[in-house]
PDB file of C-alpha atoms in Angstrom:
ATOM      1  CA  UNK A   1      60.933   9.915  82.253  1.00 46.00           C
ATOM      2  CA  UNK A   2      60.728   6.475  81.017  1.00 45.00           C
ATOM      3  CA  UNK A   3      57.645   5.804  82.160  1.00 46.00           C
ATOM      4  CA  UNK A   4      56.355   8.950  80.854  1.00 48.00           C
ATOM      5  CA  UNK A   5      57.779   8.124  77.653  1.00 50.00           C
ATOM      6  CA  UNK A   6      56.140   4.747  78.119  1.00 48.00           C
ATOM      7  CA  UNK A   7      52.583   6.374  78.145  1.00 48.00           C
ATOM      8  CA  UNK A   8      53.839   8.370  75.137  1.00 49.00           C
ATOM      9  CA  UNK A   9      54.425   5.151  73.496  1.00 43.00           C
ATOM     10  CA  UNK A  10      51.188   3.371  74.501  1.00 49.00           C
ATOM     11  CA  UNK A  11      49.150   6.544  73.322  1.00 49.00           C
ATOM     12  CA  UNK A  12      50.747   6.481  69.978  1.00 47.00           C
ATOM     13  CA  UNK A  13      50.170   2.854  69.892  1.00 49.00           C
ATOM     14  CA  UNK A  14      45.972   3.151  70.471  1.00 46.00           C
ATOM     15  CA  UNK A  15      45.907   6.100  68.005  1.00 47.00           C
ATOM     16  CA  UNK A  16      47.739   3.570  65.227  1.00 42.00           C
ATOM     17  CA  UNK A  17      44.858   0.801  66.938  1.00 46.00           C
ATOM     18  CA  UNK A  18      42.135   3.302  66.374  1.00 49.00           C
ATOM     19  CA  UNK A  19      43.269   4.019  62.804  1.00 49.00           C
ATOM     20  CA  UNK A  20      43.575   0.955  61.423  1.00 43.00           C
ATOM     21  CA  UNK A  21      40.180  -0.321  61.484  1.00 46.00           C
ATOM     22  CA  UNK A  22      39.288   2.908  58.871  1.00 48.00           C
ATOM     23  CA  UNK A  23      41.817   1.491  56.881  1.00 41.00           C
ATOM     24  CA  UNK A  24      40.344  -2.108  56.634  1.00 42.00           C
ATOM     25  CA  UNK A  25      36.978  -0.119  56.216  1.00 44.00           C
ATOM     26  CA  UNK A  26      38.324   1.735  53.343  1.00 45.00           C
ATOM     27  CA  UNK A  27      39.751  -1.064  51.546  1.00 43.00           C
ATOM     28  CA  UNK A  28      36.862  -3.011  52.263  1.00 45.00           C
ATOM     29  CA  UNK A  29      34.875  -0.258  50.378  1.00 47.00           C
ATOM     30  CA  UNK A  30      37.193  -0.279  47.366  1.00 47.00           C
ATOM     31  CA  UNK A  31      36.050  -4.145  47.773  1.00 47.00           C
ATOM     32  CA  UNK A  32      32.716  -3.569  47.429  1.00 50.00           C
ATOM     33  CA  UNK A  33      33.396  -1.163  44.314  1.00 44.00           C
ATOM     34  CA  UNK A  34      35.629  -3.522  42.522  1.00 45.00           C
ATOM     35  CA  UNK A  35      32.195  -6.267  43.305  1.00 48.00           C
ATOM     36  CA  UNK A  36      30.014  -3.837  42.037  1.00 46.00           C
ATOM     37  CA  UNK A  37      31.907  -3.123  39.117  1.00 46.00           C
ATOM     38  CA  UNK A  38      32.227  -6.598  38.481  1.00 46.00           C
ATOM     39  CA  UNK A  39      28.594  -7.609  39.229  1.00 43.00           C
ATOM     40  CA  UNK A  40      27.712  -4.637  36.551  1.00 42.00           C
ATOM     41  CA  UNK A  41      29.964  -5.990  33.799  1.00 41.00           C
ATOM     42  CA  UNK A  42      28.402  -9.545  34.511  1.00 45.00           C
ATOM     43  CA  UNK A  43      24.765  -8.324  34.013  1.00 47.00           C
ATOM     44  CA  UNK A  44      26.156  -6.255  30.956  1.00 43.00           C
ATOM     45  CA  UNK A  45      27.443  -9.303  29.156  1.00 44.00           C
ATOM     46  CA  UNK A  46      23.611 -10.555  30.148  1.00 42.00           C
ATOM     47  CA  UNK A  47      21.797  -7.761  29.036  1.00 41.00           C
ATOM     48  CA  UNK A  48      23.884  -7.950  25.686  1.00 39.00           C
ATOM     49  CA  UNK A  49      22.767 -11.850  25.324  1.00 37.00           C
ATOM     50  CA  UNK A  50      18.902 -11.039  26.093  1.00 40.00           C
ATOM     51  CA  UNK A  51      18.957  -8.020  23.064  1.00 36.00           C
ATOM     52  CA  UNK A  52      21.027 -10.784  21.110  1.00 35.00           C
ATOM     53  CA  UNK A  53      18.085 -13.424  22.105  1.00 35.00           C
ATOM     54  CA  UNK A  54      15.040 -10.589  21.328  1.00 37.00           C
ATOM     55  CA  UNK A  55      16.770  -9.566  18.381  1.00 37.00           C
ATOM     56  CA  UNK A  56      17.188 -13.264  16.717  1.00 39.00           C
ATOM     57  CA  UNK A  57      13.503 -14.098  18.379  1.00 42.00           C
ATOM     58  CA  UNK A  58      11.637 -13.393  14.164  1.00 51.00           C
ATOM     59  CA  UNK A  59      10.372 -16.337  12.523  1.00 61.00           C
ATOM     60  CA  UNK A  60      12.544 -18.214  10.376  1.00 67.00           C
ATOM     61  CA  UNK A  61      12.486 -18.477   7.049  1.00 71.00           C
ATOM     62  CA  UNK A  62      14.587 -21.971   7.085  1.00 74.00           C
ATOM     63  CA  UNK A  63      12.958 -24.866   5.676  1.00 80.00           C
ATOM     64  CA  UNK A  64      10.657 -22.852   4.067  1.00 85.00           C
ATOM     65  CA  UNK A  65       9.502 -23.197  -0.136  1.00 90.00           C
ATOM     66  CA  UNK A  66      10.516 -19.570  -0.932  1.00 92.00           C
ATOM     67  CA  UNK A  67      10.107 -17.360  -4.173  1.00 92.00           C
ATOM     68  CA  UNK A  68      12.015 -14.472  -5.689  1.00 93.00           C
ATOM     69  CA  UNK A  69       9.853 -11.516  -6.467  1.00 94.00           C
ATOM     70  CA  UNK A  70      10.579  -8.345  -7.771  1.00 93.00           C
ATOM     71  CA  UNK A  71       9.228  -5.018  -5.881  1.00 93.00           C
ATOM     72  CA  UNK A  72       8.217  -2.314  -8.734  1.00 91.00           C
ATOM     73  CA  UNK A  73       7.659   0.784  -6.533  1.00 88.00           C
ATOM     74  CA  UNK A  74       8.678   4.599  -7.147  1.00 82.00           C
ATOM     75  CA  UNK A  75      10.776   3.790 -10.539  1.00 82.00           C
ATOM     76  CA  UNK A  76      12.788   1.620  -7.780  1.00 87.00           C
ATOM     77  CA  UNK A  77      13.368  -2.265  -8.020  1.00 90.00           C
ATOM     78  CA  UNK A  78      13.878  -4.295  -5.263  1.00 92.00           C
ATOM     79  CA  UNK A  79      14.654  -8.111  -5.056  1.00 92.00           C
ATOM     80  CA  UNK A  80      12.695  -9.729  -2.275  1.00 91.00           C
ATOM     81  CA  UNK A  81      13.372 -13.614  -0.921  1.00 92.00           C
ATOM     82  CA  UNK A  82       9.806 -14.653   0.678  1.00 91.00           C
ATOM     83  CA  UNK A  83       8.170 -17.316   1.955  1.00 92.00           C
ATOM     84  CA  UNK A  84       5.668 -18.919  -0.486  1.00 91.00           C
ATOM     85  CA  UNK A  85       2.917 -19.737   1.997  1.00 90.00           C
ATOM     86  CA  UNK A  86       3.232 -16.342   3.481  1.00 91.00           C
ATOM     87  CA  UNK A  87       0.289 -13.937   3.125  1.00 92.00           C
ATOM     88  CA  UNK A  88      -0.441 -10.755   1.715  1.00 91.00           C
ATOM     89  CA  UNK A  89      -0.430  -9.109   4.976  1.00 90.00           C
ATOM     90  CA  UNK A  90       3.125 -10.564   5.488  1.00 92.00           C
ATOM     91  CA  UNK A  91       4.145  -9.262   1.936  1.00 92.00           C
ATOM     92  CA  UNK A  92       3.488  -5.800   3.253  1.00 91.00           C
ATOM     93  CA  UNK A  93       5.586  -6.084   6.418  1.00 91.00           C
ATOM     94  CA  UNK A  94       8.753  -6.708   3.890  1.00 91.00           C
ATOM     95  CA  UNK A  95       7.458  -4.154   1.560  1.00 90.00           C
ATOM     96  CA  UNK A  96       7.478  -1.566   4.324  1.00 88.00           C
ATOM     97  CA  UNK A  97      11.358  -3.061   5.436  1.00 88.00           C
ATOM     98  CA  UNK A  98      12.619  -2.252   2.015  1.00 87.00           C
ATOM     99  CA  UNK A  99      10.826   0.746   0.932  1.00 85.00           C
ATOM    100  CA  UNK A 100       9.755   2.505   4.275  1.00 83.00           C
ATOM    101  CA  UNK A 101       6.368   2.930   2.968  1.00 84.00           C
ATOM    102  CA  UNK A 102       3.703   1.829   5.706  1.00 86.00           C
ATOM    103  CA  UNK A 103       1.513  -1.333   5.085  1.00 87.00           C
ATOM    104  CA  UNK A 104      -2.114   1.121   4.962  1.00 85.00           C
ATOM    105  CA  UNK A 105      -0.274   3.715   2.658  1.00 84.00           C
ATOM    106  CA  UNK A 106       0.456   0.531   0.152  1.00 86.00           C
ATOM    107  CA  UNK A 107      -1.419  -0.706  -3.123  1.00 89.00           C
ATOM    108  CA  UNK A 108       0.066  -3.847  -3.621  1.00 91.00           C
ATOM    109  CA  UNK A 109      -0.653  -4.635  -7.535  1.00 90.00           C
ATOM    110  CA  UNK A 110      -0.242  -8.930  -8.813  1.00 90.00           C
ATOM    111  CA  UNK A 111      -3.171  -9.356 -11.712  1.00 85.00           C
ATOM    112  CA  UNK A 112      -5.210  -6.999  -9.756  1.00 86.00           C
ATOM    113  CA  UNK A 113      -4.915  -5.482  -6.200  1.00 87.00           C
ATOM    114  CA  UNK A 114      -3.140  -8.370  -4.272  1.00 88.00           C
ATOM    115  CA  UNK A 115      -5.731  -9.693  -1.114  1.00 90.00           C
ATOM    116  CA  UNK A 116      -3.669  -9.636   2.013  1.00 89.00           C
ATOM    117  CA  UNK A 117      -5.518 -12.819   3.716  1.00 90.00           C
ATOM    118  CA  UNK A 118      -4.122 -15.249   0.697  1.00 91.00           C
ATOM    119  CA  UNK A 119      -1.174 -16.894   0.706  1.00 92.00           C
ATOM    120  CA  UNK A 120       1.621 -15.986  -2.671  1.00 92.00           C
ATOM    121  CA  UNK A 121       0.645 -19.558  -3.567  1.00 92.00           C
ATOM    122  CA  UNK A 122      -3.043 -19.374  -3.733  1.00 92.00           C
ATOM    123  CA  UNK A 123      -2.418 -16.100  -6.039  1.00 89.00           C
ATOM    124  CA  UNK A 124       0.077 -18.236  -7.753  1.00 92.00           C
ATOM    125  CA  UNK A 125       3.037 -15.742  -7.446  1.00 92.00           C
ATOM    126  CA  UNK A 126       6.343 -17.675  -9.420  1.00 91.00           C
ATOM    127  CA  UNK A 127       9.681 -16.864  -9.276  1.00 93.00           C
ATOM    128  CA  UNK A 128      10.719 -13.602 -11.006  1.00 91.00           C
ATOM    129  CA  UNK A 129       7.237 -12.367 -10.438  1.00 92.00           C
ATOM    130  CA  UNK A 130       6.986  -8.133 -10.668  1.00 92.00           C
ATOM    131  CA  UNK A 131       4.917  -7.416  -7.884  1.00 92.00           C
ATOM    132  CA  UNK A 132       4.143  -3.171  -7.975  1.00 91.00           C
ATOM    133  CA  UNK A 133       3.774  -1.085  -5.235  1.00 91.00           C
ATOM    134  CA  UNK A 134       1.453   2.061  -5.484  1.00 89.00           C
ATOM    135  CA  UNK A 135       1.606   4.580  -2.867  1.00 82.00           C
ATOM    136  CA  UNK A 136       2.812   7.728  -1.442  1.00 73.00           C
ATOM    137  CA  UNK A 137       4.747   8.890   2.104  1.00 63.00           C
ATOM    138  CA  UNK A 138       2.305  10.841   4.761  1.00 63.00           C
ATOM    139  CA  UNK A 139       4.659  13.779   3.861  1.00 61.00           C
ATOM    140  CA  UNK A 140       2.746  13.551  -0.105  1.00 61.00           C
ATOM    141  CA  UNK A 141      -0.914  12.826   1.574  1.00 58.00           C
ATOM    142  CA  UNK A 142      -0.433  15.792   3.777  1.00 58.00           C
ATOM    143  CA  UNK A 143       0.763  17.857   0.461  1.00 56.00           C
ATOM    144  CA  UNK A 144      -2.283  17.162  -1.260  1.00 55.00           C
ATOM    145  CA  UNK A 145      -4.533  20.609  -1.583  1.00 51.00           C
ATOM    146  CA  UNK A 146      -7.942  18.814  -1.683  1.00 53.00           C
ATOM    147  CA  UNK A 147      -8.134  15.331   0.076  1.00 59.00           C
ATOM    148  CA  UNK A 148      -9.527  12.372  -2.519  1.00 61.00           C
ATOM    149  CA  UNK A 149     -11.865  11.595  -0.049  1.00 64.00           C
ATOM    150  CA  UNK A 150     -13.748  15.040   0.357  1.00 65.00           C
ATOM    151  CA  UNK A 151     -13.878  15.029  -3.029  1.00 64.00           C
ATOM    152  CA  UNK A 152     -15.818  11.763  -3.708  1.00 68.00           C
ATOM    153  CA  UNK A 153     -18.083  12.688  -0.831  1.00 67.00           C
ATOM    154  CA  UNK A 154     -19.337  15.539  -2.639  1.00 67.00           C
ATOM    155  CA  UNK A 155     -19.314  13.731  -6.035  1.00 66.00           C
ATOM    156  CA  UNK A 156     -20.972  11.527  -3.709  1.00 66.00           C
ATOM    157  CA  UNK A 157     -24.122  13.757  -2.420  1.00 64.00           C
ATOM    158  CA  UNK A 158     -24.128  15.938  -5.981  1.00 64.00           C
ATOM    159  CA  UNK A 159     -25.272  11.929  -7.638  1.00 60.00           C
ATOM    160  CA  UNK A 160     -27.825  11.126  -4.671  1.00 58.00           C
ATOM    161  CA  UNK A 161     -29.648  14.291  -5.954  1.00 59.00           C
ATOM    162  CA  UNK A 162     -29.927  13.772  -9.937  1.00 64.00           C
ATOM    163  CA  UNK A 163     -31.729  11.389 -11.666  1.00 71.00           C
ATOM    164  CA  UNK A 164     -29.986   8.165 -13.128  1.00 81.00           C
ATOM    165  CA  UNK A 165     -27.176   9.103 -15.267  1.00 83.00           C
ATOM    166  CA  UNK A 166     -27.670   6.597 -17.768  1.00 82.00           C
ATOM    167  CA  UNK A 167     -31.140   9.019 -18.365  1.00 86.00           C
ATOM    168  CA  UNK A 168     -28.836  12.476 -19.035  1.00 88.00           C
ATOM    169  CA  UNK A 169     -29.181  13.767 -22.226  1.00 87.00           C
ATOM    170  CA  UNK A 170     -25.840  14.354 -22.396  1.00 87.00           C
ATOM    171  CA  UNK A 171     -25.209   9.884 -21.722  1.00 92.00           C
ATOM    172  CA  UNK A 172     -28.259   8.868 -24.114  1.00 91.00           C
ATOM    173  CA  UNK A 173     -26.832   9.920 -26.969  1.00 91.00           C
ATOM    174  CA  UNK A 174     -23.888   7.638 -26.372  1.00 93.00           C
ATOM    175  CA  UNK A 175     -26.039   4.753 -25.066  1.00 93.00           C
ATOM    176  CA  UNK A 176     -28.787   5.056 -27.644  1.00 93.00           C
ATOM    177  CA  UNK A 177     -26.021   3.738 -30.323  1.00 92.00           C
ATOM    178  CA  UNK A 178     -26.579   0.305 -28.378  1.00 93.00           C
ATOM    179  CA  UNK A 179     -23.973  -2.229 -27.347  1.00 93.00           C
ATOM    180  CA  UNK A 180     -20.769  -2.290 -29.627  1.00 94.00           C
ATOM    181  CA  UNK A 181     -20.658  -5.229 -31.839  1.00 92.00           C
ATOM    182  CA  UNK A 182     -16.879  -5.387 -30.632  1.00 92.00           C
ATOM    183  CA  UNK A 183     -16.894  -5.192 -26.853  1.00 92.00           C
ATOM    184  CA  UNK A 184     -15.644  -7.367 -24.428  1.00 92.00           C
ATOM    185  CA  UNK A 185     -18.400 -10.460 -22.713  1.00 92.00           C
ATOM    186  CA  UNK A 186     -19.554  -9.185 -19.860  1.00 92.00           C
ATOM    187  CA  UNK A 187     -20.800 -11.458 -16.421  1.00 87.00           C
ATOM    188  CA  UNK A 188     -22.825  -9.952 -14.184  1.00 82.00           C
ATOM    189  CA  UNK A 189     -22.542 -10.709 -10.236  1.00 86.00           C
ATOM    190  CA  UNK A 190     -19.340 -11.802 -10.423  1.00 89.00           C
ATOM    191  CA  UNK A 191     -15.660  -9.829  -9.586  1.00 90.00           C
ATOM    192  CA  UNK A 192     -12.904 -10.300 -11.653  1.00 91.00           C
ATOM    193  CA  UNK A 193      -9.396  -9.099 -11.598  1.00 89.00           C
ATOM    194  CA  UNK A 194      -8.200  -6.953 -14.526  1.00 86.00           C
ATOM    195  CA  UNK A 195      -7.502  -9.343 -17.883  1.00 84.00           C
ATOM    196  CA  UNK A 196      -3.665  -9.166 -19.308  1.00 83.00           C
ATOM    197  CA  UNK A 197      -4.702  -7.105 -22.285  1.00 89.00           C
ATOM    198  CA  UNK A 198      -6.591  -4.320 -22.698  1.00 93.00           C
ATOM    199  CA  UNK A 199     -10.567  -3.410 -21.898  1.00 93.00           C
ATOM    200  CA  UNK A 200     -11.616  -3.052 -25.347  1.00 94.00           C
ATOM    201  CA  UNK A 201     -14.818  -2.076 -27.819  1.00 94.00           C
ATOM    202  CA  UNK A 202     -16.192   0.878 -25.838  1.00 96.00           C
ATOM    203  CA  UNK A 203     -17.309   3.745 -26.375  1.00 95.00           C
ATOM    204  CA  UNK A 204     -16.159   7.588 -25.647  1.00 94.00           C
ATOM    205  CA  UNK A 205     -18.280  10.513 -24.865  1.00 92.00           C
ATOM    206  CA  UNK A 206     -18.194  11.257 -28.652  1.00 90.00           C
ATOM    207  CA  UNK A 207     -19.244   7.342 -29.449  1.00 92.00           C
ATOM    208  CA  UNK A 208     -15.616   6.599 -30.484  1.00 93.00           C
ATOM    209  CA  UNK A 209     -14.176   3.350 -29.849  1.00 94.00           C
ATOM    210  CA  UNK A 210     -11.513   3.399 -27.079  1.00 93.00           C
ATOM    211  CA  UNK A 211      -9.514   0.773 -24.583  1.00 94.00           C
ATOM    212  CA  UNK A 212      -8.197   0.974 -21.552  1.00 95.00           C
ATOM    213  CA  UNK A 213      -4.686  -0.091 -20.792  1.00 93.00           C
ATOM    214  CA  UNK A 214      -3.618  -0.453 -16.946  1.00 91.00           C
ATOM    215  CA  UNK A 215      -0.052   0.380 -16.745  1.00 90.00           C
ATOM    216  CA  UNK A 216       0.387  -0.748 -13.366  1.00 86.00           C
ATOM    217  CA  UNK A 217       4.757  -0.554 -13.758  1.00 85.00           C
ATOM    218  CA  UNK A 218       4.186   2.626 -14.487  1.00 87.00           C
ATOM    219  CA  UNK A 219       1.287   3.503 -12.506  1.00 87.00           C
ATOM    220  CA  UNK A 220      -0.586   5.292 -15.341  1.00 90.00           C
ATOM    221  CA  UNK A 221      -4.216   4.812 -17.172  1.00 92.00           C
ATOM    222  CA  UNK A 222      -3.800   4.398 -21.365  1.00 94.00           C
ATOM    223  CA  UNK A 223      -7.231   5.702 -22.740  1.00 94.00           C
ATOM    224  CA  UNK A 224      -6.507   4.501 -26.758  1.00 94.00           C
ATOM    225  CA  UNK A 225      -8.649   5.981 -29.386  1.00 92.00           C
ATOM    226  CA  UNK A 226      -8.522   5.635 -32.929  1.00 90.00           C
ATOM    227  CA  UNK A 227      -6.770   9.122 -33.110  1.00 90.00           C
ATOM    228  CA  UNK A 228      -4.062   9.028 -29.771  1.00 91.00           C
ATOM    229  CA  UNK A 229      -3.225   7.513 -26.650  1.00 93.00           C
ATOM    230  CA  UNK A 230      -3.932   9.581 -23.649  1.00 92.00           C
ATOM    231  CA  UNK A 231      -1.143   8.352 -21.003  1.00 92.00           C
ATOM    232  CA  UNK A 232      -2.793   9.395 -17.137  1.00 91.00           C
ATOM    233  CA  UNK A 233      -0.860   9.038 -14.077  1.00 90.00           C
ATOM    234  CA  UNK A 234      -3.266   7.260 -11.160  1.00 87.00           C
ATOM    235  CA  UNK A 235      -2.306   9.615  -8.764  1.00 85.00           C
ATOM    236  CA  UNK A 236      -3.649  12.380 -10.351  1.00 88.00           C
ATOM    237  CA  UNK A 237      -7.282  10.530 -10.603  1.00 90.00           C
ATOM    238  CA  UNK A 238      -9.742  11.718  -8.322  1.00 89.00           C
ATOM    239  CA  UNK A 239     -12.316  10.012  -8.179  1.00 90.00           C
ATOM    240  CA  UNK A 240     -14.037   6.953 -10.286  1.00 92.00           C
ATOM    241  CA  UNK A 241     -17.886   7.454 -11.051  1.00 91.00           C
ATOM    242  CA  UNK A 242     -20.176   4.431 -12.049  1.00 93.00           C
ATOM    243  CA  UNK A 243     -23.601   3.329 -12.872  1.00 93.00           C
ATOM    244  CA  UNK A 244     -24.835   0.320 -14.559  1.00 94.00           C
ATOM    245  CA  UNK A 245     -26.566   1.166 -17.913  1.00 93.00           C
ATOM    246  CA  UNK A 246     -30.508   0.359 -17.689  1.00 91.00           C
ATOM    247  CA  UNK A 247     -31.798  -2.777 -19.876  1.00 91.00           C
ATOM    248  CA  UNK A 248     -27.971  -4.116 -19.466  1.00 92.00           C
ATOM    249  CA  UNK A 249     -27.183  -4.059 -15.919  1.00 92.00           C
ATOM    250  CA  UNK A 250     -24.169  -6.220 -16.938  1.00 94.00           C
ATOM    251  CA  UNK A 251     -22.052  -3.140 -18.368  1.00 95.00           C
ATOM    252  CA  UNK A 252     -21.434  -0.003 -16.493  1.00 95.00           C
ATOM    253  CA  UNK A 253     -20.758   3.265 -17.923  1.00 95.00           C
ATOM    254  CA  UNK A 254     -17.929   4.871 -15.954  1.00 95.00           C
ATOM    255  CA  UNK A 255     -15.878   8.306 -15.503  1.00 94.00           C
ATOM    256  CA  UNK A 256     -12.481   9.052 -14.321  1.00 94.00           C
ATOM    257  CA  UNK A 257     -12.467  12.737 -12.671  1.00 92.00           C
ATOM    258  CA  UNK A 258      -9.705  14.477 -13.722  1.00 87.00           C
ATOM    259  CA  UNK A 259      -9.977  17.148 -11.544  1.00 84.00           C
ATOM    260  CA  UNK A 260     -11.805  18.924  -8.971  1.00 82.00           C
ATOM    261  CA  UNK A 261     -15.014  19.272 -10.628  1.00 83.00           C
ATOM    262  CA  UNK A 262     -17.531  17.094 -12.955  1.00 80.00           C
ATOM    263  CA  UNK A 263     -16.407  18.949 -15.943  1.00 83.00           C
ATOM    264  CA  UNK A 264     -12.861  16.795 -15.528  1.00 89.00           C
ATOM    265  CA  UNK A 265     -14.805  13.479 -15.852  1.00 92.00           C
ATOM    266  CA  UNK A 266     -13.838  11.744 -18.403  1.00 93.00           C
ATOM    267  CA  UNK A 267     -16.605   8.854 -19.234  1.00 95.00           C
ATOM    268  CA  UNK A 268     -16.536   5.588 -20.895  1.00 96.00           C
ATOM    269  CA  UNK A 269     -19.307   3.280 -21.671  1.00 96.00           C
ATOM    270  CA  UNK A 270     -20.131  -0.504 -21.701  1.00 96.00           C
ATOM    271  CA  UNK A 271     -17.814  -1.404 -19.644  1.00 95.00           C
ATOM    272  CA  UNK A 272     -18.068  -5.259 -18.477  1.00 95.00           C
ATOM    273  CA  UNK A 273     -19.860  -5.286 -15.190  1.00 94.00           C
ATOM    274  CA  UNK A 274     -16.946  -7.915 -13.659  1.00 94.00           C
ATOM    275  CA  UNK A 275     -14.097  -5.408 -13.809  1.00 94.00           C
ATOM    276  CA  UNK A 276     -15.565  -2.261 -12.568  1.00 93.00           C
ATOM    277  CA  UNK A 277     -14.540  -3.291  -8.973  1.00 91.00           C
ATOM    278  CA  UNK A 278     -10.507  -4.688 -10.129  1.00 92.00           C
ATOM    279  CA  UNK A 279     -10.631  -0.724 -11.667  1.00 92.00           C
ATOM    280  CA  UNK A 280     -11.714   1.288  -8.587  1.00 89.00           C
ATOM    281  CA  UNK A 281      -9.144  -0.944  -6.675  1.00 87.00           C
ATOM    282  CA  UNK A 282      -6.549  -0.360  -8.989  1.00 86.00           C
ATOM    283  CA  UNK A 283      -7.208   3.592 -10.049  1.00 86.00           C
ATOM    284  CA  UNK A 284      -8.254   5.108  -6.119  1.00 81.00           C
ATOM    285  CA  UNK A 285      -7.086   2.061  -3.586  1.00 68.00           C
ATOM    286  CA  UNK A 286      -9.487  -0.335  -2.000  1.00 47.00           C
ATOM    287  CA  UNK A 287      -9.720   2.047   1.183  1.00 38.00           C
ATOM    288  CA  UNK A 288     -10.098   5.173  -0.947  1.00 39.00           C
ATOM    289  CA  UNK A 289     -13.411   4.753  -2.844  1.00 37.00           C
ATOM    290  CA  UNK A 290     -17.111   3.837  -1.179  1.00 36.00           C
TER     291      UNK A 290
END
């Protein structure tokens, strides 16, 4: 018996043998866990320090001569802090921050349309400067019933077939009254941006006087007469039409369209030759018009 119970014994004691190395196998897994665990965490707290690093990785502004602008866009105001040598193009990119409005949906207006390869201080931009901001969301462009852009096209093609319009009956009778004694000097070959105060001394279709007043805060076109003020939002201008008047290639007669067809135009004459370009940029957009 005692020897049987002996082999009892010594059974029980390799079964416990046999077991114990599962044990130490287990644990050792919960080992490898815990180091896992741990190893994760580690590479967390580095992952978190890398977005820290990327996020912190912009340009700073420190040291930099900045200016305070204001952004005029949408009836909203914003107060912007920007670098002074920064360029146009960079002006966008903070426009965009603030307003959500994408740098190629923006007019960006400073005493004319604002270049974007000059720097704030070669377009002498000072503090408290009102910078406005013309545009609309794709949601708006997509909204639109008849694209601006098919519709000059086909203003476009219609003015490749006709003969000058400084010729048309309907023009001559304007331009046969001559130049007005009154209106603004004209330079030819040159580009200007729009004056401070109003394009004055020209003529309407009906050989009234009338100026032009660029609300740019506002984003509207003031057409003055002697009788009213016509107040026209940009937006709702088409297309800009103009030809430079025979014998005095340094004035233009131009039209705003109104509307969808040439019976919207609405024309004014002499207008000095170094503007016509700060207009089209201002009214359409400089990637809007030919």
């Amino acid at each position: 018996m005692a020897a049987q119970d002996g082999s009892e014994v010594e059974g029980m004691e390799a079964e416990v043998t046999q077991n114990v190395p599962e044990v130490l196998c287990e644990a050792a897994g919960h080992g490898d866990v815990a180091g896992t665990e741990q190893a994760s965490l580690t590479d967390g707290e580095s992952t978190s320090t890398q977005t820290a690093a990327v996020s912190n990785g912009e340009e700073s502004d420190e040291g930099k001569e900045m200016v305070d602008v204001k952004i005029i866009w949408n009836k909203n105001k914003y107060d912007l802090k920007i670098p002074l040598d920064g360029t146009g193009a960079k002006l966008k990119e903070k426009i965009h921050t603030l307003t959500g409005l994408p740098p190629a949906m923006q007019k960006v207006m400073y005493k004319g349309l604002l270049p974007e390869d000059k720097t704030l201080r070669e377009i002498k931009v000072t503090n408290g400067a009102k910078i406005m901001v013309v545009g609309s969301t794709i949601n708006d462009v997509l909204a639109v019933n008849t694209p601006k852009e098919v519709i000059q096209q086909e203003v476009k093609a219609e003015e490749n077939k006709k003969e000058p319009l400084c010729r048309q009956k309907q023009h001559r009778k304007v331009l046969d009254k001559g130049k007005p004694d009154d209106v603004m000097p004209s330079i030819k070959g040159t580009k200007e941006r729009l004056p401070t105060v109003p394009l004055s001394g020209m003529y309407n279709k009906s050989g009234g006087k009338l100026r032009l007043t660029f609300k740019l805060e506002q984003d509207q076109l003031w057409i003055g007469t002697k009788e009213r003020t016509e107040k026209i939002p940009m937006g709702s201008i088409k297309n800009v039409v103009t030809e430079p008047i025979e014998g005095h290639e340094d004035y233009h007669m131009m039209a705003f369209q109104l509307g969808p067809t040439e019976a919207s135009q609405y024309w004014v004459y002499w207008v000095p030759a170094q503007f016509v370009d700060a207009i089209k940029d201002t009214v359409l957009g400089k990637w809007q018009y030919f």
